[in-house]
């Protein structure tokens, strides 16, 4: 069965490469300047599969077992537009991985002096090539850990939060919300994660599998479903209930509660670094900052424009580089949020869903 699936996957890549990617590259006079057409075709196939699973699996789940019941879904429409636009065109880390391949070759040349490609850190583990599944698992752990700390930085550094806050402004977090992102932010994220891939030394096929798995888990985790993974698996993998708490609005009575659940696929990093939150009921999502919340009344392009204005307002000011929690005034200046009294905060509960 697996052989049949693998053969079908290869045939689909070949067809897309021949009939879609190569004609598009020829029309744009790019040739193979931005990578192997087969690699780009695989990225496109992953994107198409991603959209199909969201539409045919995750979206029906939201109707069957919603975490929140909405009178209408009008706020989700812009997220669906973002998904169709970004997954198919921009939001694909595989494209950045392919584009950065020449850089890995340059590093390899500098390292060896004989023009050999950079082999990556995994190659320093004795006999690792005989254990491809172990190599992939080690890389996945590093990838997910890198994402966790990148995500923490997105919330801590004001100019990066100015970009990332657009993703959190959604009051109706849903199965399409993962792609509700600033285009500048997704380029930064994808570049960093692709560099981690090259640093570890995975090939484009392994990176493709990683991208597909990670994106699908993230899209499920954003789905508006009352779905947990149980006492054991809920302590290992990010579920929709776990991630929905990450999107909660600030609770004035427990103002540090929302700084939790930063993991992408694995919850172990949140547990290890003290940011895991379990056992809370479903809470409203979104952001109390009115400057950011205004994104919900905007379309795709307007949302990007105002997010860039927030970013520039923070990036060009000293306070935009100091790690702390901020909101934004009408001139997009970052303003420090008052720190809560640590003596009045309730401890984070650790119960399972």
CSV table of C-alpha atoms in Angstrom, one decimal, residues 211-345:
chain,number,residue,atom,x,y,z
A,211,UNK,CA,6.3,20.9,6.4
A,212,UNK,CA,3.2,18.9,5.6
A,213,UNK,CA,3.0,17.3,9.0
A,214,UNK,CA,3.6,20.6,10.9
A,215,UNK,CA,1.2,22.6,8.8
A,216,UNK,CA,-1.6,20.1,9.2
A,217,UNK,CA,-1.1,19.9,13.0
A,218,UNK,CA,-1.2,23.7,13.2
A,219,UNK,CA,-4.4,23.9,11.1
A,220,UNK,CA,-6.1,21.3,13.3
A,221,UNK,CA,-4.9,23.1,16.5
A,222,UNK,CA,-6.6,26.3,15.3
A,223,UNK,CA,-9.9,24.5,14.4
A,224,UNK,CA,-12.9,25.6,16.4
A,225,UNK,CA,-13.5,22.1,17.9
A,226,UNK,CA,-13.8,20.9,21.4
A,227,UNK,CA,-11.1,18.3,20.9
A,228,UNK,CA,-8.5,17.2,23.3
A,229,UNK,CA,-6.0,14.4,23.0
A,230,UNK,CA,-6.5,12.8,26.4
A,231,UNK,CA,-4.4,12.7,29.5
A,232,UNK,CA,-1.3,11.1,27.8
A,233,UNK,CA,-1.3,12.3,24.2
A,234,UNK,CA,-2.4,15.8,25.4
A,235,UNK,CA,0.9,16.0,27.2
A,236,UNK,CA,2.8,15.3,24.0
A,237,UNK,CA,1.0,16.9,21.1
A,238,UNK,CA,-0.7,20.3,20.7
A,239,UNK,CA,-4.5,19.8,20.5
A,240,UNK,CA,-7.1,22.4,19.5
A,241,UNK,CA,-8.1,22.9,23.2
A,242,UNK,CA,-4.4,23.4,24.2
A,243,UNK,CA,-3.8,26.0,21.4
A,244,UNK,CA,-7.1,27.8,21.8
A,245,UNK,CA,-5.9,28.9,25.3
A,246,UNK,CA,-2.9,30.5,23.6
A,247,UNK,CA,-5.3,32.7,21.6
A,248,UNK,CA,-7.4,33.7,24.6
A,249,UNK,CA,-8.0,37.4,25.4
A,250,UNK,CA,-6.3,38.8,28.4
A,251,UNK,CA,-8.2,38.1,31.7
A,252,UNK,CA,-7.9,41.2,33.9
A,253,UNK,CA,-8.2,39.1,37.0
A,254,UNK,CA,-5.4,36.7,35.8
A,255,UNK,CA,-3.3,38.9,33.5
A,256,UNK,CA,-0.5,36.5,32.8
A,257,UNK,CA,-2.7,33.6,31.9
A,258,UNK,CA,-2.5,34.2,28.1
A,259,UNK,CA,1.3,33.9,28.0
A,260,UNK,CA,1.1,30.1,27.6
A,261,UNK,CA,1.0,27.2,25.1
A,262,UNK,CA,3.6,28.4,22.5
A,263,UNK,CA,4.3,25.0,21.1
A,264,UNK,CA,3.7,24.2,17.4
A,265,UNK,CA,3.4,20.4,17.4
A,266,UNK,CA,4.9,19.1,20.7
A,267,UNK,CA,3.7,20.3,24.1
A,268,UNK,CA,6.9,19.1,25.8
A,269,UNK,CA,8.7,22.5,25.3
A,270,UNK,CA,5.9,24.3,27.1
A,271,UNK,CA,6.1,21.9,30.0
A,272,UNK,CA,9.9,22.0,30.1
A,273,UNK,CA,10.0,25.8,30.1
A,274,UNK,CA,7.0,26.5,32.3
A,275,UNK,CA,4.5,27.8,29.8
A,276,UNK,CA,2.1,24.9,29.6
A,277,UNK,CA,-1.5,25.7,30.6
A,278,UNK,CA,-4.1,22.9,31.0
A,279,UNK,CA,-7.6,22.6,32.5
A,280,UNK,CA,-9.0,26.0,31.6
A,281,UNK,CA,-12.5,26.2,30.0
A,282,UNK,CA,-12.9,27.6,26.5
A,283,UNK,CA,-12.4,31.4,26.5
A,284,UNK,CA,-13.1,34.1,24.0
A,285,UNK,CA,-10.2,34.6,21.6
A,286,UNK,CA,-8.7,37.8,20.2
A,287,UNK,CA,-6.9,40.9,21.5
A,288,UNK,CA,-8.1,43.6,23.8
A,289,UNK,CA,-5.8,46.2,22.2
A,290,UNK,CA,-8.3,48.2,20.0
A,291,UNK,CA,-5.6,49.2,17.5
A,292,UNK,CA,-5.0,45.5,16.8
A,293,UNK,CA,-8.6,44.4,17.1
A,294,UNK,CA,-9.5,46.8,14.3
A,295,UNK,CA,-8.0,44.2,11.9
A,296,UNK,CA,-11.3,42.3,12.1
A,297,UNK,CA,-13.0,45.1,10.1
A,298,UNK,CA,-10.4,45.0,7.3
A,299,UNK,CA,-9.8,42.9,4.1
A,300,UNK,CA,-6.6,41.1,3.1
A,301,UNK,CA,-4.6,44.0,1.7
A,302,UNK,CA,-5.8,46.6,4.3
A,303,UNK,CA,-4.9,44.2,7.1
A,304,UNK,CA,-1.3,43.8,5.7
A,305,UNK,CA,-1.0,47.6,5.4
A,306,UNK,CA,-2.0,48.4,8.9
A,307,UNK,CA,0.1,45.6,10.3
A,308,UNK,CA,3.2,47.1,8.5
A,309,UNK,CA,2.3,50.5,10.1
A,310,UNK,CA,2.3,48.9,13.5
A,311,UNK,CA,5.6,47.2,12.7
A,312,UNK,CA,7.3,50.4,11.5
A,313,UNK,CA,6.0,52.3,14.5
A,314,UNK,CA,7.7,49.8,16.8
A,315,UNK,CA,10.8,48.9,14.6
A,316,UNK,CA,12.0,52.6,14.4
A,317,UNK,CA,11.7,53.2,18.2
A,318,UNK,CA,14.0,52.0,20.9
A,319,UNK,CA,11.1,50.6,23.0
A,320,UNK,CA,10.2,48.5,20.0
A,321,UNK,CA,13.4,46.4,20.6
A,322,UNK,CA,13.1,45.9,24.3
A,323,UNK,CA,11.5,42.6,25.2
A,324,UNK,CA,8.2,43.4,27.0
A,325,UNK,CA,4.5,43.2,26.5
A,326,UNK,CA,3.0,46.2,24.6
A,327,UNK,CA,-0.1,47.6,23.1
A,328,UNK,CA,-0.2,50.3,20.4
A,329,UNK,CA,-1.5,53.8,20.4
A,330,UNK,CA,-3.2,55.6,17.5
A,331,UNK,CA,0.2,56.6,16.1
A,332,UNK,CA,1.4,52.9,16.4
A,333,UNK,CA,3.8,53.7,19.1
A,334,UNK,CA,4.3,50.6,21.4
A,335,UNK,CA,3.2,51.3,24.9
A,336,UNK,CA,4.3,49.0,27.8
A,337,UNK,CA,1.5,47.0,29.4
A,338,UNK,CA,1.5,47.4,33.2
A,339,UNK,CA,3.1,44.4,34.8
A,340,UNK,CA,0.7,42.4,37.1
A,341,UNK,CA,1.3,42.1,40.8
A,342,UNK,CA,3.0,38.7,41.0
A,343,UNK,CA,1.7,38.3,44.6
A,344,UNK,CA,-1.9,38.4,43.4
A,345,UNK,CA,-1.6,36.0,40.4
